[in-house]
CSV table of C-alpha atoms in Angstrom, one decimal:
chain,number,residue,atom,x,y,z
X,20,UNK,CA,-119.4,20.4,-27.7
X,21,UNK,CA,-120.3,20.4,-24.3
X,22,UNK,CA,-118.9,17.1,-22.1
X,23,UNK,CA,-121.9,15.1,-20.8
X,24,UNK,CA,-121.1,14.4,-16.9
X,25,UNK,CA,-124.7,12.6,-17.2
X,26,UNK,CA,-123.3,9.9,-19.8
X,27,UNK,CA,-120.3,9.7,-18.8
X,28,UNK,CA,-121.4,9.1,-14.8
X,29,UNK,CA,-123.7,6.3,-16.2
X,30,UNK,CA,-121.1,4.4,-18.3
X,31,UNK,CA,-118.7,4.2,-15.6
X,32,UNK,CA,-121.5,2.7,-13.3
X,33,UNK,CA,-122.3,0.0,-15.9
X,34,UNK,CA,-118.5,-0.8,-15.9
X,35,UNK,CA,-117.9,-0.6,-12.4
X,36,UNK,CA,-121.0,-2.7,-11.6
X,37,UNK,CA,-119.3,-5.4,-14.8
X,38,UNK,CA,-116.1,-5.2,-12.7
X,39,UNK,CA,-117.5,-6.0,-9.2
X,40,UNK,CA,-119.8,-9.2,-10.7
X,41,UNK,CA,-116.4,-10.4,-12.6
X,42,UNK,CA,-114.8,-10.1,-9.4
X,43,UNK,CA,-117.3,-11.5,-7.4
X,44,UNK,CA,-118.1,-14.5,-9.8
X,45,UNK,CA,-113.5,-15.0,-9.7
X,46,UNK,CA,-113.8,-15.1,-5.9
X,47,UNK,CA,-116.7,-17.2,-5.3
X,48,UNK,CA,-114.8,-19.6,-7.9
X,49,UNK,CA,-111.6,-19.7,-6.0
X,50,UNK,CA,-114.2,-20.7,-2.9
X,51,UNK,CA,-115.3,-23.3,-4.7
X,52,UNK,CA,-112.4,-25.1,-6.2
X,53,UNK,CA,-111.0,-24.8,-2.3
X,54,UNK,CA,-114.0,-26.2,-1.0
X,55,UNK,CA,-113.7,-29.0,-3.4
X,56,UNK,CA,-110.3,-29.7,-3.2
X,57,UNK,CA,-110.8,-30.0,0.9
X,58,UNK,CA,-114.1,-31.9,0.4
X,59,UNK,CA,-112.1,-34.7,-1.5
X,60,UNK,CA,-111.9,-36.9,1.8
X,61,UNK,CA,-113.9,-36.9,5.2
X,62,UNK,CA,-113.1,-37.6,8.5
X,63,UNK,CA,-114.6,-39.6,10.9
X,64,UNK,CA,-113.9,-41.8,14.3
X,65,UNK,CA,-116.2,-45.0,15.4
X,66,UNK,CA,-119.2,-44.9,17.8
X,67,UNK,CA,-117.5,-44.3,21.3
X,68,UNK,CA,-113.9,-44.7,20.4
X,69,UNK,CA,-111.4,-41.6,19.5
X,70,UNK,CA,-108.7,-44.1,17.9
X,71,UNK,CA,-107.9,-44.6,15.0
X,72,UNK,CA,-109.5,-41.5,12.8
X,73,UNK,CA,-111.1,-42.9,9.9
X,74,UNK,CA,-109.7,-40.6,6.4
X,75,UNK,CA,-112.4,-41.9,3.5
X,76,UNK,CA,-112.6,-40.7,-0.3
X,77,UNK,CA,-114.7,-38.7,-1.5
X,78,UNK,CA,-116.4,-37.7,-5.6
X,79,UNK,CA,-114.8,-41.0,-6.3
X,80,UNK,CA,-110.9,-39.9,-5.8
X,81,UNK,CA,-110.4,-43.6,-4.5
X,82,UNK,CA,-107.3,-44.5,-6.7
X,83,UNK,CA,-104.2,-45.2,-4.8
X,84,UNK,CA,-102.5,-42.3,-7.1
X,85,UNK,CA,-104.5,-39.7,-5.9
X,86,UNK,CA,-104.6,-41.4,-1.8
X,87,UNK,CA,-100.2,-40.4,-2.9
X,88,UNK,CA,-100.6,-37.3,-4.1
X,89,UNK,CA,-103.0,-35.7,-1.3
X,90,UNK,CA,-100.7,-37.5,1.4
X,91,UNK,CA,-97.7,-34.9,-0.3
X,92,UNK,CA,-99.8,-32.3,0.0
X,93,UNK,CA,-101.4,-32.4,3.0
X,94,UNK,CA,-98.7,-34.2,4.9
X,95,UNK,CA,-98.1,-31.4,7.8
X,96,UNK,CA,-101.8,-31.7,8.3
X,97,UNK,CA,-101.7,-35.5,8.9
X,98,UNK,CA,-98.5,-36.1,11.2
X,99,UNK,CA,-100.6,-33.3,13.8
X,100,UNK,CA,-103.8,-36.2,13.1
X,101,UNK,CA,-101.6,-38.8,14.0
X,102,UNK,CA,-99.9,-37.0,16.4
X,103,UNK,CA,-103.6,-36.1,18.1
X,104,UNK,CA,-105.3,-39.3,17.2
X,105,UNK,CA,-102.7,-41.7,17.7
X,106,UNK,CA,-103.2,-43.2,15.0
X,107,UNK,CA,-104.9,-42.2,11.2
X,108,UNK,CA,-106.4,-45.4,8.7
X,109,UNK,CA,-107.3,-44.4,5.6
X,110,UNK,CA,-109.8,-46.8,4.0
X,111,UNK,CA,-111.8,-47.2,0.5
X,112,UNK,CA,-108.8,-46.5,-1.4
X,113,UNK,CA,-107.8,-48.6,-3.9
X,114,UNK,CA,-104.4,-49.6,-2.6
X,115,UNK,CA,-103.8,-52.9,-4.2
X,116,UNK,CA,-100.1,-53.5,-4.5
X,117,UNK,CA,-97.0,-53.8,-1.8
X,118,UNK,CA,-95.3,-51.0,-4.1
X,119,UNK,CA,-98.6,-48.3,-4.2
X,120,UNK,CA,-98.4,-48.6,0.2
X,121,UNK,CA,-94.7,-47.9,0.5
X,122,UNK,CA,-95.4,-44.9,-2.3
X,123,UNK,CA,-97.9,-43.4,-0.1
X,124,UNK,CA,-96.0,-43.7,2.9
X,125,UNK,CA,-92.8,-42.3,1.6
X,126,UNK,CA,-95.0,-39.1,1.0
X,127,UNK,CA,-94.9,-38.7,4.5
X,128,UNK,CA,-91.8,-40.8,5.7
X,129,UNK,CA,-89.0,-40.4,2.9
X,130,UNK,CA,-86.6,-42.1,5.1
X,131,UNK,CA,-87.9,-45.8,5.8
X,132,UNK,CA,-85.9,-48.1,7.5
X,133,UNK,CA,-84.6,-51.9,6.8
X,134,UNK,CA,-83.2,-52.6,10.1
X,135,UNK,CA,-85.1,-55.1,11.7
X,136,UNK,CA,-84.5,-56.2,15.2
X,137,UNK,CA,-87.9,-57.9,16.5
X,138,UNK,CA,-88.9,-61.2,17.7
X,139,UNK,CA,-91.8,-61.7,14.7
X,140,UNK,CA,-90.1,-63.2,11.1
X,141,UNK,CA,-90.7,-60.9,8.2
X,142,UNK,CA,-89.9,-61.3,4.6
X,143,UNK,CA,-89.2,-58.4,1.9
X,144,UNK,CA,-91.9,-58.4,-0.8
X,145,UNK,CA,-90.3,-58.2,-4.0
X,146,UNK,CA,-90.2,-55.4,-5.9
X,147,UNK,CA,-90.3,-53.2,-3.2
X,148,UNK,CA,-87.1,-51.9,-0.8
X,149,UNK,CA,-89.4,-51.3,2.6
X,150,UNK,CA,-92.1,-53.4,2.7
X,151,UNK,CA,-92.0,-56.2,5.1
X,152,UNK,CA,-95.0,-59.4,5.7
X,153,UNK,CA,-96.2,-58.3,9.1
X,154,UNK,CA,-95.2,-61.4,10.7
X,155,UNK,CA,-94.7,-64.8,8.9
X,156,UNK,CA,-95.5,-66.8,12.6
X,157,UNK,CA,-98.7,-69.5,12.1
X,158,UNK,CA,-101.9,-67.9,12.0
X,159,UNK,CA,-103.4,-69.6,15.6
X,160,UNK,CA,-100.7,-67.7,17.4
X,161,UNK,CA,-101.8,-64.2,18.8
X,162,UNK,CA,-99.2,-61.3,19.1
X,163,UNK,CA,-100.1,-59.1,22.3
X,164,UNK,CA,-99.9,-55.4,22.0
X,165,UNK,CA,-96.6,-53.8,22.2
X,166,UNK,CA,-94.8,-50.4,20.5
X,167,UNK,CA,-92.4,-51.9,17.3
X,168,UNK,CA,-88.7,-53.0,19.0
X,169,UNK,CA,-89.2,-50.7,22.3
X,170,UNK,CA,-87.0,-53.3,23.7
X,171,UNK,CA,-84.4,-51.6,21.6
X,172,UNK,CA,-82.7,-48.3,22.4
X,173,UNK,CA,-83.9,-46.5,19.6
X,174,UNK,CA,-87.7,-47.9,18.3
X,175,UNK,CA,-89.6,-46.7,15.4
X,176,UNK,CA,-90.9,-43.3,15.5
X,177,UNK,CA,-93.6,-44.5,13.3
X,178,UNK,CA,-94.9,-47.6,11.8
X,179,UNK,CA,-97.4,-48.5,9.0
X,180,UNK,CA,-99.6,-51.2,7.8
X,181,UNK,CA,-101.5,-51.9,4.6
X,182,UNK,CA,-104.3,-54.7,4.0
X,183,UNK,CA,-103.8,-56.4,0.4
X,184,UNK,CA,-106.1,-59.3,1.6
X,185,UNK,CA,-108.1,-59.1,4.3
X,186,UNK,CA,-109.4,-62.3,6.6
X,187,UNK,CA,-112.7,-64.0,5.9
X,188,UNK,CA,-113.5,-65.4,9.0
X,189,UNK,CA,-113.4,-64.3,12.9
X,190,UNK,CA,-110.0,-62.8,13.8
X,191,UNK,CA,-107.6,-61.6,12.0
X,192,UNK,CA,-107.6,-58.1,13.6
X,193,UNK,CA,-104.8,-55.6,13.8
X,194,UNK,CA,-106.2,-54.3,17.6
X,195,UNK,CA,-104.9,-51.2,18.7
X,196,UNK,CA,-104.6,-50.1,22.4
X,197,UNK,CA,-103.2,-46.5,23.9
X,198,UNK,CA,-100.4,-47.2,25.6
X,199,UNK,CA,-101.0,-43.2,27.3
X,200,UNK,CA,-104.1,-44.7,28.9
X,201,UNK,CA,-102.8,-48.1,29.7
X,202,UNK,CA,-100.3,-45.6,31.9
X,203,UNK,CA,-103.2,-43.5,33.1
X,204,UNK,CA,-105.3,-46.6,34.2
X,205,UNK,CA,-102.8,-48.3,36.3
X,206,UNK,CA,-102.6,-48.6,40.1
X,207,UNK,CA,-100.2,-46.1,41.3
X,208,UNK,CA,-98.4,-48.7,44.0
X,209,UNK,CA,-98.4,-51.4,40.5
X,210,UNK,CA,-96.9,-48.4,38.7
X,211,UNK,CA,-94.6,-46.8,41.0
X,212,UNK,CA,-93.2,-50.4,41.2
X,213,UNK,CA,-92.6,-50.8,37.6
X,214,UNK,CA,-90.9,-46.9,37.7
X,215,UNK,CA,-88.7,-47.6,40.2
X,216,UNK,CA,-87.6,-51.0,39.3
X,217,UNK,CA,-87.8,-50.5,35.9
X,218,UNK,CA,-87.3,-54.1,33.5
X,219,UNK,CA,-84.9,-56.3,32.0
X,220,UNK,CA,-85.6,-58.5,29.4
X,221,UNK,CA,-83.8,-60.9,27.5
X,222,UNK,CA,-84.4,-63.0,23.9
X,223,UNK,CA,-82.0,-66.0,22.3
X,224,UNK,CA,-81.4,-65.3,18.7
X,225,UNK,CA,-80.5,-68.0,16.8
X,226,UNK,CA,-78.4,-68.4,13.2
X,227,UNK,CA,-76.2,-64.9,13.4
X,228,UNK,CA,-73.2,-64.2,11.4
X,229,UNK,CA,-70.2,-62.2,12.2
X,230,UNK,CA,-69.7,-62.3,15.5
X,231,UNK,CA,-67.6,-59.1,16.0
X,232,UNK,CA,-70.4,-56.9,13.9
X,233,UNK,CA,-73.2,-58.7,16.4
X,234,UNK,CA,-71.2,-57.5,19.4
X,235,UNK,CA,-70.7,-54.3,18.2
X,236,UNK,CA,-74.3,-53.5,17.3
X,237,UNK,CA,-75.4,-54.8,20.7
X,238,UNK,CA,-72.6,-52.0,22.8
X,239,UNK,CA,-74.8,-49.5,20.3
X,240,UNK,CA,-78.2,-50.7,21.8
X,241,UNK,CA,-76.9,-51.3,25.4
X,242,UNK,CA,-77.9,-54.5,25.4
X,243,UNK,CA,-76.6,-57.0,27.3
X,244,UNK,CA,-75.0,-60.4,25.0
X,245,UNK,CA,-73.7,-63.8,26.0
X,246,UNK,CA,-73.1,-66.4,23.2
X,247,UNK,CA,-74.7,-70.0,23.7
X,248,UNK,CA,-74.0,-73.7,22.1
X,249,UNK,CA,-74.0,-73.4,18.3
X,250,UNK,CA,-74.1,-69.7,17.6
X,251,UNK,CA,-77.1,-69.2,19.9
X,252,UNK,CA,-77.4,-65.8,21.0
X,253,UNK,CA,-78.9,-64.2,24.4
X,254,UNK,CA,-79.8,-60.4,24.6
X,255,UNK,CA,-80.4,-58.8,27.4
X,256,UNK,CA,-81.7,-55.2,27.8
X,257,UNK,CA,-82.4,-53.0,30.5
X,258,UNK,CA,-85.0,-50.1,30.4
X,259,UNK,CA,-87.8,-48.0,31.9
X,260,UNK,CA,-90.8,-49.4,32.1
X,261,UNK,CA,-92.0,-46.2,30.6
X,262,UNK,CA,-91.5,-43.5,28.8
X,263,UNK,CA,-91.9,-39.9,27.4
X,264,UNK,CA,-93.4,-39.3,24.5
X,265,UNK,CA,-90.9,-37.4,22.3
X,266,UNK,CA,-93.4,-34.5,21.4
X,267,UNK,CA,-96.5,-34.1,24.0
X,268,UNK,CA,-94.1,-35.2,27.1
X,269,UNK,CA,-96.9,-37.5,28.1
X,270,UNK,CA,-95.7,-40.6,29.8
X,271,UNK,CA,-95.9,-43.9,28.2
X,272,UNK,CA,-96.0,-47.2,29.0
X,273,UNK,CA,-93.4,-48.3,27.2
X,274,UNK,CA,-91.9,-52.3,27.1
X,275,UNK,CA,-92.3,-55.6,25.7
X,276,UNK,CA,-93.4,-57.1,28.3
X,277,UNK,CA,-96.7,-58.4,27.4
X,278,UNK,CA,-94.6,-60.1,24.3
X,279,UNK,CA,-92.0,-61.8,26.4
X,280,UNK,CA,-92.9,-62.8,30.0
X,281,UNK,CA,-93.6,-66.4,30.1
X,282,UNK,CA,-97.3,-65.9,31.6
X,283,UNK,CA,-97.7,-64.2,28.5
X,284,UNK,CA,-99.0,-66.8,25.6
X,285,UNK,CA,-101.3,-69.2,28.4
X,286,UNK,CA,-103.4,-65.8,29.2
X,287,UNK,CA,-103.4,-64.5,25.9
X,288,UNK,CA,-105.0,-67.4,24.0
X,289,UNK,CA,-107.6,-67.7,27.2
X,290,UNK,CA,-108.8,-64.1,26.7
X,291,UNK,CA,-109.1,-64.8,23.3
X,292,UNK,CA,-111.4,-67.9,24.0
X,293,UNK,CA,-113.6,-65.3,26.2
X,294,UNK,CA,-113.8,-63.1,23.5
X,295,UNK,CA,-114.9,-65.5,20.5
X,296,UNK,CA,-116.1,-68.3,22.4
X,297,UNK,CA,-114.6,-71.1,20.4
X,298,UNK,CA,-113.3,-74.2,22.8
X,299,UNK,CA,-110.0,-74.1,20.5
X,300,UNK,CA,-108.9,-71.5,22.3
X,301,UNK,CA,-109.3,-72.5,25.7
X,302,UNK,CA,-107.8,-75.8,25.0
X,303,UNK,CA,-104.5,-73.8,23.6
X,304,UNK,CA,-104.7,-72.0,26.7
X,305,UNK,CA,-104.4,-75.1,28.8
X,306,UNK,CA,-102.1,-76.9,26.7
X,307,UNK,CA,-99.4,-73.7,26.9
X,308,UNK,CA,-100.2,-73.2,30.7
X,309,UNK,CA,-99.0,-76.7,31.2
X,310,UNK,CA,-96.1,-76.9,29.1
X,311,UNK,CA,-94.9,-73.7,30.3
X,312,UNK,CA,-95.1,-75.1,33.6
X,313,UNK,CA,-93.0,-78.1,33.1
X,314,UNK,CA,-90.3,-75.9,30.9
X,315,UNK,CA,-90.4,-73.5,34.3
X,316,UNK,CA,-90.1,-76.2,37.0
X,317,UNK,CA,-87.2,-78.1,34.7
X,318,UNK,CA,-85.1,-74.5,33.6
X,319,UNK,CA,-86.5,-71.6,35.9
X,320,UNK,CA,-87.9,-68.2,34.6
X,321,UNK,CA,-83.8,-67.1,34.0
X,322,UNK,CA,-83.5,-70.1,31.2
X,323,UNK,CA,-86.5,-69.3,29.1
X,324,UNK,CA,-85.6,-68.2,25.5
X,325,UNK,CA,-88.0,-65.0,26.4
X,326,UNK,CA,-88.9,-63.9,29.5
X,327,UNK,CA,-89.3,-60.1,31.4
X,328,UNK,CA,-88.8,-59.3,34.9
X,329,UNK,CA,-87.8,-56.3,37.0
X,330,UNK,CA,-84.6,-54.3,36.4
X,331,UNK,CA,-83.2,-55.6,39.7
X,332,UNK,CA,-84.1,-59.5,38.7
X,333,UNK,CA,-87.0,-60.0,41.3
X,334,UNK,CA,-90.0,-61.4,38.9
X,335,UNK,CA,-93.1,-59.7,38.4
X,336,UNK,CA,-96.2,-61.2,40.0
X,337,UNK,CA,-99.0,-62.9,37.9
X,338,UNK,CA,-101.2,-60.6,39.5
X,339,UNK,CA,-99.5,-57.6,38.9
X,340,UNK,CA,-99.0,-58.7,35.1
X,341,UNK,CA,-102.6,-59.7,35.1
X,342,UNK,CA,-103.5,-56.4,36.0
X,343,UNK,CA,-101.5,-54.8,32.9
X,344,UNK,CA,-103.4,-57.5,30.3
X,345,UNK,CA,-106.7,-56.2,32.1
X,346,UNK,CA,-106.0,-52.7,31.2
X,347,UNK,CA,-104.4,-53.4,27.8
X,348,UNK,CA,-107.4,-55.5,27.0
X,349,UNK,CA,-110.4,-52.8,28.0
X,350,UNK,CA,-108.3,-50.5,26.1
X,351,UNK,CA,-107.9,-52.6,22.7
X,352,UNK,CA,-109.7,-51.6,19.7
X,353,UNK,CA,-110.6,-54.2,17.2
X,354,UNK,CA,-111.1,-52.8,14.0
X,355,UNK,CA,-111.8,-55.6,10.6
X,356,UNK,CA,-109.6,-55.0,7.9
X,357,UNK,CA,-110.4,-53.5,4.6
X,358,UNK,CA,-108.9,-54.3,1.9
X,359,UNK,CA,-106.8,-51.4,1.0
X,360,UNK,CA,-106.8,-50.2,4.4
X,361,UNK,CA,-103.7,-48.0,5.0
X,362,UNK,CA,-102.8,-47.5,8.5
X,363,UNK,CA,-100.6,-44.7,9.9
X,364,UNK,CA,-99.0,-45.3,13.9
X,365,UNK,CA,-97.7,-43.3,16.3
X,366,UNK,CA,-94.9,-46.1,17.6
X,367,UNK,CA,-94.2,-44.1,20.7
X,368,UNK,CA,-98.1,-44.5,22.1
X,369,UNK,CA,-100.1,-46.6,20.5
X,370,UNK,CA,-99.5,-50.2,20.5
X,371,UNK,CA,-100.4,-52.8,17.9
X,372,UNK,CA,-101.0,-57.0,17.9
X,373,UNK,CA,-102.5,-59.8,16.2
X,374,UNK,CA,-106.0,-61.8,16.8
X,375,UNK,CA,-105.5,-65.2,15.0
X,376,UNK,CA,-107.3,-66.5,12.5
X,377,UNK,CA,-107.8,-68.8,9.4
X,378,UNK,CA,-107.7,-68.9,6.2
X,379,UNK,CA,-105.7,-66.3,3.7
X,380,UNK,CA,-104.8,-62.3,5.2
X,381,UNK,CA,-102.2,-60.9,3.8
X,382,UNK,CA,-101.0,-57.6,5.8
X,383,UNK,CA,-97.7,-55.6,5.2
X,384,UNK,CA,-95.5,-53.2,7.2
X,385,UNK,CA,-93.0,-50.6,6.9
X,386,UNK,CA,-91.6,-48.4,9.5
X,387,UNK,CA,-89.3,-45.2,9.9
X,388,UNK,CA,-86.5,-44.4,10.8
X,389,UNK,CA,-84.5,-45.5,14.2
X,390,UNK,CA,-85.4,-42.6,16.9
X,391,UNK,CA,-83.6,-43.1,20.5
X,392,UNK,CA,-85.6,-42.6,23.3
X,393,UNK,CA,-85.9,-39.6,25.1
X,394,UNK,CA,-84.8,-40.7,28.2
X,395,UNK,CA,-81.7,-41.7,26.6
X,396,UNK,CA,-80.9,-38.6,25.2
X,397,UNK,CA,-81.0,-36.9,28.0
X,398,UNK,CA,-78.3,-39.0,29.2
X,399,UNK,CA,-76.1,-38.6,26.2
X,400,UNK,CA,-76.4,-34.2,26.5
């Protein structure tokens, strides 16, 4: 019989066309499933601010399992957010428990750190090996902005936060501020001092142990130590007043000193009156104004249990510190807490504090690793 080129033409049309759709209908699948699997959060920043970036859940994935398992997978893609943004909070997840935040942040930080060398009591949570209260100081008592231990030699290169309660009333906030445009913003003959001078700044630790381990650890940080009436400890440490950023090379304002200079509490606590309006406020503002006064005039800036001045021991004006606080402050960003809000902090820009408040908030911390300064590791090649 003859062979039918007709037929057999026709059929392998048919089975080519069945081929292509089955292909077509494969690929458009795989499009799909990536599209949904990339569509399970959204990003977003506030009205008029770029910091922090706002990572919310999507379909419903709100459970603090899944918020751990797409921080695994995506977490190349979110140290370049933070490292853009300065900062990346993830909020609407269900994160409920100290144990489910240090989880999620080990997805992205496996090495956490215990050592602990700031001026704000913690306590462990139980249960848990790197979660820390943020600060166990009374509620009424603001923390100005400042990078986690950047007195110390080597800070955190990151630190974390988690809400497990968040405040009812006014305050309570967790304010951010850029410490890249705090830098950018300043007068250059106010900068140029603080580069040249640089700081020193000094803190008296109470209730230490061991005094040969203490002394050693203090030759690791080059800090300065001189041991006081009944175990009292003083530390003293020189630095820049800024600083590269380890990774962009952009320079950084990068001290304590809004934490420790004696100016510090008076001006904090009247800002804060500005800002809510409550008479409280401005009556703390006098009332530590005045007493720091009296402490001054009696011991002198050199005897405080905190202070900062230049590197060379001149002090620092009030104007020129006023002018720092007025370029922190336009800077800060006061974002409310959520409860479950996880926030990721780039600790070598972006600076963190405390508003007060009343009432229960319940906000924990973790942080990474010890990572020295860049400035000092040029020294030590």
């Amino acid at each position: 019989s003859r062979f039918n080129f007709a037929n057999f033409h026709s059929n392998t049309l048919i089975k080519q066309s069945k081929d292509f759709r089955k292909t077509r209908i494969v690929r458009i699948f795989k499009i799909y499933v990536r599209i949904t699997i990339m569509d399970k959060v959204s990003y977003q920043v506030q009205n008029g601010t770029t910091l922090p970036l706002f990572i919310k859940p999507k379909c419903g994935q709100d459970s603090a399992e899944f918020l751990t398992e797409w921080i695994a997978e995506n977490k190349e893609l979110l140290k370049q957010k933070i490292l853009e943004y300065g900062a990346v909070l993830f909020r609407g997840f269900k994160v409920n428990e100290a144990i489910e935040f240090e989880r999620a942040v080990k997805q992205i930080e496996p090495e956490l750190s215990k050592e602990y060398r700031g001026t704000s009591p913690r306590k462990l949570l139980p249960g848990t090996e790197y979660v820390f209260t943020a600060s166990e100081l009374p509620p009424f008592f603001p923390i100005p902005q400042h990078l986690e231990m950047s007195f110390l030699s080597s800070p955190p290169r990151n630190i974390y936060f988690c809400c497990l309660e968040e405040p009812v009333g006014p305050g309570g906030e967790t304010t951010l501020c850029d410490f890249k445009k705090v830098c950018d913003d300043m007068d250059a003959s106010v900068r140029q001092k603080f580069e040249d001078k640089g700081l020193k700044s000094w803190q008296e630790v109470f209730d230490t142990e061991k005094k040969e381990d203490v002394e050693e650890e203090c030759r690791r940080t080059y800090q300065d130590f001189t041991w006081k009436k009944n175990d009292g400890l003083r530390l003293v440490g020189k630095c820049d007043a800024f600083e590269n950023h380890p990774i962009t090379g952009d320079r950084i304002w990068f001290n304590h000193l809004l934490v420790f200079h004696w100016f510090m509490i008076s001006d904090e606590f009247y800002r804060i009156y500005k800002r809510l309006g409550s008479l409280k406020y401005l009556l703390l503002s006098w009332i530590m104004w005045f007493a720091k006064l009296f402490f001054l005039n009696i011991l002198g800036p050199k005897n405080c249990g905190t202070h900062t001045c230049y590197g060379d021991g001149t002090e620092i004006t009030n104007a020129e510190n006023k002018h720092v606080r007025d370029i922190t402050w336009k800077n800060m960003i006061f974002n409310r807490w959520k409860k479950g809000d996880l926030i990721m902090i780039d600790n070598y820009r972006i600076s963190h504090g405390r508003q007060p408040y009343a009432g229960k908030r319940k906000i924990v911390v973790s942080w990474s690793e010890p990572y020295l300064r860049p400035s000092l590791r040029q020294v030590e090649q």
